[in-house]
């Protein structure tokens, strides 16, 4: 299935006090407004513990958006980073808590190691907080590098603290 899969996550309130779930919903709207792309589907929202584990870090809100239309990796990455920056994202250290995180998981099956972004996302297949919502929007997705269907990737996951949020 062609398309662009974007993971959405947040675990800190924005500078104006907006909670992580609302930041994720605003990011979804911003993704839907990107030129040349349209929102094909959006997952439900999920809650997860930080990976790697960090007792000082709040739980994350996660989801996945399926965007349809043509996109090039570098301009798309720049657009995602602009959305993150507008939300107040800072990058003090790797895996730091964040007000918003947008990752390109897959871009029309493109496989590339350089330059950034590496595609598909190099750790997506290890993360339940990506795979569970991804399965909602792309149940037939096959990892472009590993050639494994999403159901097999989910079955291979170690136990992770990931659960769907109740529908609002």
Tab-separated table of N, CA and C in Angstrom:
chain	number	residue	atom	x	y	z
A	1	UNK	N	0.851	-1.185	0.000
A	1	UNK	CA	0.000	0.000	0.000
A	1	UNK	C	0.884	1.231	0.000
A	2	UNK	N	0.837	2.032	-1.040
A	2	UNK	CA	1.664	3.235	-1.063
A	2	UNK	C	1.152	4.254	-0.064
A	3	UNK	N	2.045	5.069	0.412
A	3	UNK	CA	1.697	6.122	1.347
A	3	UNK	C	2.857	6.397	2.273
A	4	UNK	N	2.657	7.408	3.089
A	4	UNK	CA	3.661	7.825	4.048
A	4	UNK	C	3.098	7.612	5.438
A	5	UNK	N	3.835	6.894	6.260
A	5	UNK	CA	3.413	6.620	7.626
A	5	UNK	C	4.230	7.480	8.581
A	6	UNK	N	3.526	8.284	9.381
A	6	UNK	CA	4.167	9.194	10.326
A	6	UNK	C	3.746	8.817	11.739
A	7	UNK	N	4.730	8.554	12.599
A	7	UNK	CA	4.453	8.312	14.019
A	7	UNK	C	4.380	9.657	14.725
A	8	UNK	N	3.410	9.764	15.622
A	8	UNK	CA	3.178	10.987	16.393
A	8	UNK	C	3.302	10.618	17.866
A	9	UNK	N	4.055	11.390	18.626
A	9	UNK	CA	4.181	11.109	20.047
A	9	UNK	C	4.465	12.365	20.843
A	10	UNK	N	4.104	12.331	22.124
A	10	UNK	CA	4.385	13.435	23.047
A	10	UNK	C	4.233	12.915	24.466
A	11	UNK	N	5.041	13.482	25.380
A	11	UNK	CA	4.851	13.126	26.784
A	11	UNK	C	5.015	14.303	27.735
A	12	UNK	N	5.210	15.485	27.197
A	12	UNK	CA	5.276	16.693	28.022
A	12	UNK	C	4.223	17.686	27.563
A	13	UNK	N	3.677	18.471	28.489
A	13	UNK	CA	2.774	19.524	28.045
A	13	UNK	C	3.556	20.590	27.273
A	14	UNK	N	2.875	21.231	26.338
A	14	UNK	CA	3.490	22.329	25.593
A	14	UNK	C	3.724	23.510	26.541
A	15	UNK	N	4.503	24.472	26.069
A	15	UNK	CA	4.826	25.638	26.886
A	15	UNK	C	3.598	26.384	27.397
A	16	UNK	N	2.506	26.326	26.634
A	16	UNK	CA	1.280	27.010	27.044
A	16	UNK	C	0.387	26.108	27.892
A	17	UNK	N	0.919	24.946	28.306
A	17	UNK	CA	0.172	24.052	29.171
A	17	UNK	C	-0.711	23.054	28.449
A	18	UNK	N	-0.720	23.079	27.115
A	18	UNK	CA	-1.529	22.128	26.351
A	18	UNK	C	-1.036	20.715	26.657
A	19	UNK	N	-1.937	19.804	27.049
A	19	UNK	CA	-1.498	18.446	27.371
A	19	UNK	C	-1.024	17.672	26.141
A	20	UNK	N	-0.222	16.620	26.357
A	20	UNK	CA	0.344	15.865	25.240
A	20	UNK	C	-0.692	15.368	24.221
A	21	UNK	N	-1.846	14.883	24.675
A	21	UNK	CA	-2.846	14.401	23.729
A	21	UNK	C	-3.301	15.525	22.794
A	22	UNK	N	-3.485	16.702	23.326
A	22	UNK	CA	-3.917	17.830	22.487
A	22	UNK	C	-2.808	18.242	21.517
A	23	UNK	N	-1.551	18.165	21.955
A	23	UNK	CA	-0.427	18.453	21.039
A	23	UNK	C	-0.396	17.452	19.897
A	24	UNK	N	-0.674	16.185	20.198
A	24	UNK	CA	-0.694	15.149	19.161
A	24	UNK	C	-1.836	15.398	18.177
A	25	UNK	N	-2.990	15.782	18.690
A	25	UNK	CA	-4.129	16.077	17.807
A	25	UNK	C	-3.835	17.284	16.926
A	26	UNK	N	-3.186	18.303	17.478
A	26	UNK	CA	-2.820	19.484	16.684
A	26	UNK	C	-1.796	19.102	15.612
A	27	UNK	N	-0.864	18.211	15.962
A	27	UNK	CA	0.123	17.752	14.982
A	27	UNK	C	-0.553	16.995	13.853
A	28	UNK	N	-1.554	16.197	14.179
A	28	UNK	CA	-2.300	15.468	13.153
A	28	UNK	C	-2.957	16.447	12.185
A	29	UNK	N	-3.531	17.511	12.701
A	29	UNK	CA	-4.136	18.536	11.839
A	29	UNK	C	-3.070	19.220	10.977
A	30	UNK	N	-1.893	19.475	11.556
A	30	UNK	CA	-0.806	20.095	10.788
A	30	UNK	C	-0.316	19.166	9.688
A	31	UNK	N	-0.251	17.868	9.974
A	31	UNK	CA	0.156	16.901	8.943
A	31	UNK	C	-0.854	16.900	7.799
A	32	UNK	N	-2.135	16.965	8.133
A	32	UNK	CA	-3.190	16.948	7.116
A	32	UNK	C	-3.126	18.187	6.223
A	33	UNK	N	-2.493	19.250	6.711
A	33	UNK	CA	-2.409	20.497	5.954
A	33	UNK	C	-1.113	20.640	5.153
A	34	UNK	N	-0.232	19.641	5.199
A	34	UNK	CA	1.019	19.746	4.442
A	34	UNK	C	0.726	19.789	2.948
A	35	UNK	N	1.372	20.699	2.214
A	35	UNK	CA	1.126	20.807	0.772
A	35	UNK	C	1.446	19.506	0.037
A	36	UNK	N	0.555	19.118	-0.863
A	36	UNK	CA	0.764	17.944	-1.687
A	36	UNK	C	0.395	16.632	-1.016
A	37	UNK	N	0.005	16.690	0.253
A	37	UNK	CA	-0.347	15.476	0.985
A	37	UNK	C	-1.753	15.621	1.551
A	38	UNK	N	-2.381	14.479	1.786
A	38	UNK	CA	-3.673	14.512	2.476
A	38	UNK	C	-3.713	13.373	3.460
A	39	UNK	N	-4.501	13.557	4.492
A	39	UNK	CA	-4.620	12.541	5.529
A	39	UNK	C	-5.507	11.422	5.019
A	40	UNK	N	-4.920	10.231	4.870
A	40	UNK	CA	-5.678	9.067	4.429
A	40	UNK	C	-6.321	8.329	5.587
A	41	UNK	N	-5.639	8.309	6.733
A	41	UNK	CA	-6.164	7.625	7.915
A	41	UNK	C	-5.360	8.058	9.130
A	42	UNK	N	-6.002	7.950	10.283
A	42	UNK	CA	-5.333	8.231	11.556
A	42	UNK	C	-5.715	7.133	12.537
A	43	UNK	N	-4.741	6.672	13.287
A	43	UNK	CA	-4.990	5.640	14.293
A	43	UNK	C	-5.715	6.243	15.486
A	44	UNK	N	-6.135	5.365	16.374
A	44	UNK	CA	-6.571	5.825	17.685
A	44	UNK	C	-5.307	6.228	18.451
A	45	UNK	N	-5.487	6.755	19.640
A	45	UNK	CA	-4.345	7.183	20.456
A	45	UNK	C	-3.996	6.084	21.453
A	46	UNK	N	-2.715	5.910	21.664
A	46	UNK	CA	-2.180	4.887	22.547
A	46	UNK	C	-1.324	5.554	23.612
A	47	UNK	N	-1.166	4.878	24.733
A	47	UNK	CA	-0.311	5.360	25.819
A	47	UNK	C	0.791	4.330	26.042
A	48	UNK	N	2.004	4.828	26.284
A	48	UNK	CA	3.123	3.894	26.455
A	48	UNK	C	4.144	4.434	27.443
A	49	UNK	N	4.872	3.497	28.017
A	49	UNK	CA	6.007	3.847	28.861
A	49	UNK	C	7.174	4.243	27.951
A	50	UNK	N	8.057	5.115	28.440
A	50	UNK	CA	9.207	5.513	27.626
A	50	UNK	C	10.128	4.332	27.312
A	51	UNK	N	10.713	4.377	26.111
A	51	UNK	CA	11.742	3.410	25.712
A	51	UNK	C	12.945	4.223	25.259
A	52	UNK	N	14.117	4.030	25.869
A	52	UNK	CA	14.402	3.134	26.979
A	52	UNK	C	13.697	3.610	28.247
A	53	UNK	N	13.493	2.691	29.215
A	53	UNK	CA	12.781	3.057	30.437
A	53	UNK	C	13.451	4.233	31.152
A	54	UNK	N	12.616	5.142	31.641
A	54	UNK	CA	13.094	6.310	32.379
A	54	UNK	C	12.046	6.652	33.424
A	55	UNK	N	12.300	6.297	34.689
A	55	UNK	CA	11.291	6.532	35.726
A	55	UNK	C	10.937	8.008	35.896
A	56	UNK	N	11.819	8.909	35.471
A	56	UNK	CA	11.550	10.344	35.612
A	56	UNK	C	10.734	10.891	34.436
A	57	UNK	N	10.522	10.086	33.421
A	57	UNK	CA	9.838	10.547	32.209
A	57	UNK	C	8.367	10.148	32.249
A	58	UNK	N	7.456	11.092	31.969
A	58	UNK	CA	6.030	10.730	31.920
A	58	UNK	C	5.734	9.766	30.773
A	59	UNK	N	4.567	9.117	30.861
A	59	UNK	CA	4.120	8.208	29.802
A	59	UNK	C	3.861	9.012	28.531
A	60	UNK	N	3.980	8.337	27.397
A	60	UNK	CA	3.771	8.958	26.092
A	60	UNK	C	2.360	8.735	25.577
A	61	UNK	N	1.906	9.665	24.768
A	61	UNK	CA	0.728	9.502	23.926
A	61	UNK	C	1.272	9.254	22.522
A	62	UNK	N	0.741	8.248	21.808
A	62	UNK	CA	1.252	7.877	20.493
A	62	UNK	C	0.112	7.626	19.525
A	63	UNK	N	0.406	7.850	18.252
A	63	UNK	CA	-0.514	7.521	17.178
A	63	UNK	C	0.260	7.464	15.876
A	64	UNK	N	-0.429	7.081	14.808
A	64	UNK	CA	0.185	7.032	13.480
A	64	UNK	C	-0.785	7.618	12.473
A	65	UNK	N	-0.232	8.421	11.568
A	65	UNK	CA	-1.004	8.987	10.470
A	65	UNK	C	-0.536	8.377	9.158
A	66	UNK	N	-1.485	8.065	8.292
A	66	UNK	CA	-1.191	7.640	6.926
A	66	UNK	C	-1.478	8.829	6.024
A	67	UNK	N	-0.430	9.331	5.369
A	67	UNK	CA	-0.567	10.449	4.442
A	67	UNK	C	-0.498	9.919	3.019
A	68	UNK	N	-1.341	10.457	2.172
A	68	UNK	CA	-1.351	10.074	0.764
A	68	UNK	C	-0.900	11.251	-0.073
A	69	UNK	N	-0.183	10.949	-1.149
A	69	UNK	CA	0.353	11.975	-2.030
A	69	UNK	C	1.860	11.828	-2.121
A	70	UNK	N	2.457	12.611	-3.005
A	70	UNK	CA	3.893	12.506	-3.249
A	70	UNK	C	4.673	13.346	-2.246
A	71	UNK	N	5.746	12.751	-1.705
A	71	UNK	CA	6.620	13.473	-0.776
A	71	UNK	C	8.054	13.030	-1.008
A	72	UNK	N	8.956	13.955	-0.834
A	72	UNK	CA	10.385	13.662	-0.884
A	72	UNK	C	10.910	13.625	0.548
A	73	UNK	N	11.845	12.712	0.850
A	73	UNK	CA	12.284	12.528	2.238
A	73	UNK	C	12.790	13.789	2.944
A	74	UNK	N	13.751	14.490	2.364
A	74	UNK	CA	14.354	15.625	3.064
A	74	UNK	C	13.351	16.762	3.297
A	75	UNK	N	12.576	17.176	2.289
A	75	UNK	CA	11.595	18.232	2.568
A	75	UNK	C	10.515	17.788	3.567
A	76	UNK	N	10.131	16.526	3.524
A	76	UNK	CA	9.143	16.043	4.485
A	76	UNK	C	9.721	16.082	5.897
A	77	UNK	N	10.960	15.627	6.063
A	77	UNK	CA	11.603	15.685	7.371
A	77	UNK	C	11.664	17.132	7.873
A	78	UNK	N	12.029	18.053	6.997
A	78	UNK	CA	12.083	19.466	7.389
A	78	UNK	C	10.701	19.977	7.811
A	79	UNK	N	9.659	19.569	7.104
A	79	UNK	CA	8.300	19.985	7.453
A	79	UNK	C	7.898	19.426	8.818
A	80	UNK	N	8.251	18.160	9.084
A	80	UNK	CA	7.933	17.561	10.384
A	80	UNK	C	8.679	18.281	11.506
A	81	UNK	N	9.939	18.599	11.280
A	81	UNK	CA	10.713	19.305	12.297
A	81	UNK	C	10.173	20.714	12.531
A	82	UNK	N	9.653	21.353	11.489
A	82	UNK	CA	9.038	22.673	11.661
A	82	UNK	C	7.783	22.575	12.530
A	83	UNK	N	6.992	21.517	12.338
A	83	UNK	CA	5.802	21.305	13.180
A	83	UNK	C	6.233	21.060	14.627
A	84	UNK	N	7.258	20.231	14.823
A	84	UNK	CA	7.781	19.982	16.170
A	84	UNK	C	8.262	21.279	16.818
A	85	UNK	N	9.043	22.052	16.071
A	85	UNK	CA	9.594	23.295	16.607
A	85	UNK	C	8.492	24.283	16.967
A	86	UNK	N	7.457	24.366	16.132
A	86	UNK	CA	6.336	25.267	16.419
A	86	UNK	C	5.614	24.859	17.701
A	87	UNK	N	5.653	23.564	18.022
A	87	UNK	CA	5.025	23.067	19.247
A	87	UNK	C	5.922	23.287	20.474
A	88	UNK	N	7.182	23.699	20.255
A	88	UNK	CA	8.106	23.943	21.361
A	88	UNK	C	9.078	22.815	21.635
A	89	UNK	N	9.281	21.946	20.665
A	89	UNK	CA	10.205	20.818	20.837
A	89	UNK	C	11.626	21.311	21.051
A	90	UNK	N	12.283	20.738	22.049
A	90	UNK	CA	13.714	20.945	22.249
A	90	UNK	C	14.369	19.571	22.244
A	91	UNK	N	15.668	19.549	21.997
A	91	UNK	CA	16.409	18.296	21.913
A	91	UNK	C	17.634	18.354	22.825
A	92	UNK	N	17.414	18.332	24.163
A	92	UNK	CA	18.559	18.474	25.071
A	92	UNK	C	19.476	17.255	25.094
A	93	UNK	N	18.933	16.059	24.852
A	93	UNK	CA	19.741	14.834	24.827
A	93	UNK	C	18.913	13.741	24.164
A	94	UNK	N	19.550	12.665	23.672
A	94	UNK	CA	18.796	11.594	23.010
A	94	UNK	C	17.720	11.001	23.925
A	95	UNK	N	16.559	10.740	23.353
A	95	UNK	CA	15.419	10.139	24.048
A	95	UNK	C	14.879	10.997	25.195
A	96	UNK	N	15.149	12.305	25.146
A	96	UNK	CA	14.621	13.211	26.169
A	96	UNK	C	13.100	13.283	26.063
A	97	UNK	N	12.414	13.508	27.185
A	97	UNK	CA	10.979	13.767	27.104
A	97	UNK	C	10.731	14.929	26.136
A	98	UNK	N	9.546	14.928	25.512
A	98	UNK	CA	9.322	15.946	24.478
A	98	UNK	C	7.864	16.363	24.390
A	99	UNK	N	7.681	17.600	23.920
A	99	UNK	CA	6.321	18.109	23.732
A	99	UNK	C	5.714	17.565	22.446
A	100	UNK	N	6.560	17.137	21.502
A	100	UNK	CA	6.067	16.540	20.261
A	100	UNK	C	7.209	15.830	19.554
A	101	UNK	N	6.892	14.675	18.994
A	101	UNK	CA	7.866	13.907	18.218
A	101	UNK	C	7.151	13.363	16.994
A	102	UNK	N	7.669	13.688	15.810
A	102	UNK	CA	7.114	13.194	14.545
A	102	UNK	C	8.213	12.447	13.805
A	103	UNK	N	7.961	11.195	13.471
A	103	UNK	CA	8.952	10.370	12.776
A	103	UNK	C	8.360	9.789	11.509
A	104	UNK	N	9.150	9.822	10.439
A	104	UNK	CA	8.756	9.136	9.206
A	104	UNK	C	9.059	7.656	9.426
A	105	UNK	N	8.033	6.830	9.427
A	105	UNK	CA	8.211	5.394	9.598
A	105	UNK	C	8.460	4.738	8.243
A	106	UNK	N	7.682	5.141	7.255
A	106	UNK	CA	7.810	4.584	5.906
A	106	UNK	C	7.358	5.644	4.913
A	107	UNK	N	8.053	5.726	3.799
A	107	UNK	CA	7.706	6.660	2.734
A	107	UNK	C	7.618	5.855	1.440
A	108	UNK	N	6.427	5.384	1.144
A	108	UNK	CA	6.167	4.627	-0.085
A	108	UNK	C	7.113	3.448	-0.288
A	109	UNK	N	7.551	2.819	0.815
A	109	UNK	CA	8.407	1.639	0.703
A	109	UNK	C	9.866	1.940	0.396
A	110	UNK	N	10.254	3.217	0.435
A	110	UNK	CA	11.636	3.601	0.136
A	110	UNK	C	12.585	3.028	1.188
A	111	UNK	N	13.704	2.465	0.727
A	111	UNK	CA	14.756	1.967	1.610
A	111	UNK	C	16.000	2.788	1.334
A	112	UNK	N	16.515	3.440	2.381
A	112	UNK	CA	17.748	4.226	2.230
A	112	UNK	C	18.430	4.361	3.574
A	113	UNK	N	19.770	4.352	3.524
A	113	UNK	CA	20.574	4.443	4.740
A	113	UNK	C	21.109	5.843	4.987
A	114	UNK	N	21.147	6.676	3.964
A	114	UNK	CA	21.655	8.037	4.098
A	114	UNK	C	21.217	8.812	2.867
A	115	UNK	N	21.135	10.101	2.917
A	115	UNK	CA	21.229	10.949	4.111
A	115	UNK	C	19.942	10.849	4.929
A	116	UNK	N	19.897	11.596	6.034
A	116	UNK	CA	18.674	11.605	6.834
A	116	UNK	C	17.503	12.065	5.991
A	117	UNK	N	16.352	11.493	6.187
A	117	UNK	CA	16.027	10.453	7.154
A	117	UNK	C	16.356	9.056	6.620
A	118	UNK	N	16.818	8.191	7.525
A	118	UNK	CA	17.004	6.773	7.210
A	118	UNK	C	15.600	6.178	7.082
A	119	UNK	N	15.387	5.409	6.026
A	119	UNK	CA	14.062	4.829	5.781
A	119	UNK	C	14.164	3.355	5.449
A	120	UNK	N	13.220	2.549	5.938
A	120	UNK	CA	12.210	2.920	6.924
A	120	UNK	C	12.876	3.265	8.255
A	121	UNK	N	12.100	3.818	9.178
A	121	UNK	CA	12.655	4.201	10.478
A	121	UNK	C	13.386	2.993	11.071
A	122	UNK	N	14.637	3.181	11.502
A	122	UNK	CA	15.459	2.027	11.891
A	122	UNK	C	15.009	1.273	13.147
A	123	UNK	N	14.162	1.865	13.981
A	123	UNK	CA	13.734	1.169	15.202
A	123	UNK	C	12.229	0.936	15.269
A	124	UNK	N	11.498	1.303	14.241
A	124	UNK	CA	10.034	1.184	14.278
A	124	UNK	C	9.584	-0.244	14.551
A	125	UNK	N	10.269	-1.215	13.976
A	125	UNK	CA	9.850	-2.616	14.119
A	125	UNK	C	10.059	-3.166	15.527
A	126	UNK	N	10.721	-2.400	16.391
A	126	UNK	CA	10.994	-2.821	17.761
A	126	UNK	C	10.057	-2.176	18.774
A	127	UNK	N	9.173	-1.304	18.302
A	127	UNK	CA	8.400	-0.463	19.203
A	127	UNK	C	6.901	-0.698	19.068
A	128	UNK	N	6.329	-1.249	20.125
A	128	UNK	CA	4.895	-1.465	20.131
A	128	UNK	C	4.108	-0.181	19.980
A	129	UNK	N	4.629	0.923	20.532
A	129	UNK	CA	3.910	2.190	20.444
A	129	UNK	C	3.848	2.725	19.014
A	130	UNK	N	4.646	2.177	18.123
A	130	UNK	CA	4.548	2.487	16.688
A	130	UNK	C	3.706	1.416	15.982
A	131	UNK	N	4.010	0.158	16.247
A	131	UNK	CA	3.375	-0.925	15.481
A	131	UNK	C	1.882	-1.075	15.745
A	132	UNK	N	1.450	-0.944	16.996
A	132	UNK	CA	0.016	-1.122	17.264
A	132	UNK	C	-0.834	-0.070	16.555
A	133	UNK	N	-0.517	1.224	16.676
A	133	UNK	CA	-1.324	2.183	15.919
A	133	UNK	C	-1.112	2.078	14.402
A	134	UNK	N	0.092	1.714	13.970
A	134	UNK	CA	0.348	1.548	12.540
A	134	UNK	C	-0.559	0.458	11.965
A	135	UNK	N	-0.753	-0.607	12.720
A	135	UNK	CA	-1.603	-1.702	12.250
A	135	UNK	C	-3.048	-1.248	12.044
A	136	UNK	N	-3.466	-0.233	12.765
A	136	UNK	CA	-4.827	0.291	12.581
A	136	UNK	C	-4.994	0.990	11.235
A	137	UNK	N	-3.965	1.724	10.800
A	137	UNK	CA	-4.087	2.506	9.565
A	137	UNK	C	-3.560	1.763	8.344
A	138	UNK	N	-2.719	0.762	8.555
A	138	UNK	CA	-2.126	0.011	7.440
A	138	UNK	C	-1.998	-1.456	7.830
A	139	UNK	N	-3.116	-2.164	7.968
A	139	UNK	CA	-3.071	-3.548	8.463
A	139	UNK	C	-2.327	-4.514	7.544
A	140	UNK	N	-2.127	-4.164	6.293
A	140	UNK	CA	-1.408	-5.023	5.356
A	140	UNK	C	0.034	-4.568	5.118
A	141	UNK	N	0.498	-3.624	5.929
A	141	UNK	CA	1.840	-3.078	5.739
A	141	UNK	C	2.894	-4.164	5.903
A	142	UNK	N	3.895	-4.115	5.037
A	142	UNK	CA	5.053	-5.012	5.097
A	142	UNK	C	6.292	-4.131	5.242
A	143	UNK	N	7.110	-4.433	6.232
A	143	UNK	CA	8.326	-3.654	6.474
A	143	UNK	C	9.197	-3.705	5.216
A	144	UNK	N	9.536	-2.550	4.634
A	144	UNK	CA	10.263	-2.540	3.352
A	144	UNK	C	11.650	-3.172	3.393
A	145	UNK	N	12.305	-3.128	4.516
A	145	UNK	CA	13.653	-3.703	4.610
A	145	UNK	C	13.602	-5.156	5.075
A	146	UNK	N	12.788	-5.433	6.077
A	146	UNK	CA	12.739	-6.772	6.662
A	146	UNK	C	11.833	-7.729	5.895
A	147	UNK	N	10.945	-7.172	5.072
A	147	UNK	CA	9.997	-7.963	4.262
A	147	UNK	C	9.066	-8.794	5.141
A	148	UNK	N	8.767	-8.296	6.331
A	148	UNK	CA	7.857	-8.990	7.241
A	148	UNK	C	6.569	-8.186	7.381
A	149	UNK	N	5.422	-8.871	7.393
A	149	UNK	CA	4.160	-8.158	7.584
A	149	UNK	C	4.042	-7.644	9.014
A	150	UNK	N	3.228	-6.628	9.180
A	150	UNK	CA	3.096	-6.010	10.502
A	150	UNK	C	2.643	-7.008	11.559
A	151	UNK	N	1.787	-7.954	11.203
A	151	UNK	CA	1.329	-8.943	12.190
A	151	UNK	C	2.507	-9.746	12.736
A	152	UNK	N	3.458	-10.106	11.899
A	152	UNK	CA	4.635	-10.850	12.345
A	152	UNK	C	5.535	-9.977	13.224
A	153	UNK	N	5.659	-8.708	12.874
A	153	UNK	CA	6.475	-7.795	13.683
A	153	UNK	C	5.871	-7.630	15.074
A	154	UNK	N	4.548	-7.490	15.130
A	154	UNK	CA	3.875	-7.359	16.422
A	154	UNK	C	4.043	-8.645	17.232
A	155	UNK	N	3.893	-9.785	16.584
A	155	UNK	CA	4.035	-11.066	17.285
A	155	UNK	C	5.439	-11.244	17.862
A	156	UNK	N	6.436	-10.650	17.232
A	156	UNK	CA	7.825	-10.799	17.667
A	156	UNK	C	8.227	-9.785	18.744
A	157	UNK	N	7.362	-8.836	19.062
A	157	UNK	CA	7.712	-7.816	20.052
A	157	UNK	C	7.902	-8.427	21.438
A	158	UNK	N	8.917	-7.962	22.168
A	158	UNK	CA	8.975	-8.322	23.581
A	158	UNK	C	7.829	-7.597	24.308
A	159	UNK	N	7.533	-8.028	25.511
A	159	UNK	CA	6.469	-7.382	26.281
A	159	UNK	C	6.799	-5.902	26.467
A	160	UNK	N	5.836	-5.057	26.143
A	160	UNK	CA	6.000	-3.615	26.298
A	160	UNK	C	4.730	-3.043	26.920
A	161	UNK	N	4.902	-1.971	27.661
A	161	UNK	CA	3.793	-1.315	28.352
A	161	UNK	C	3.128	-0.327	27.391
A	162	UNK	N	2.222	-0.848	26.567
A	162	UNK	CA	1.509	-0.056	25.567
A	162	UNK	C	0.030	-0.429	25.652
A	163	UNK	N	-0.830	0.571	25.694
A	163	UNK	CA	-2.270	0.298	25.745
A	163	UNK	C	-3.043	1.395	25.046
A	164	UNK	N	-4.174	1.041	24.435
A	164	UNK	CA	-4.975	2.071	23.770
A	164	UNK	C	-5.644	2.971	24.799
A	165	UNK	N	-5.754	4.244	24.456
A	165	UNK	CA	-6.520	5.165	25.293
A	165	UNK	C	-7.997	4.933	25.046
A	166	UNK	N	-8.824	5.125	26.042
A	166	UNK	CA	-10.263	5.021	25.801
A	166	UNK	C	-10.689	6.076	24.782
A	167	UNK	N	-11.636	5.724	23.937
A	167	UNK	CA	-12.135	6.680	22.947
A	167	UNK	C	-12.794	7.852	23.677
A	168	UNK	N	-12.552	9.041	23.188
A	168	UNK	CA	-13.112	10.240	23.848
A	168	UNK	C	-14.471	10.581	23.317
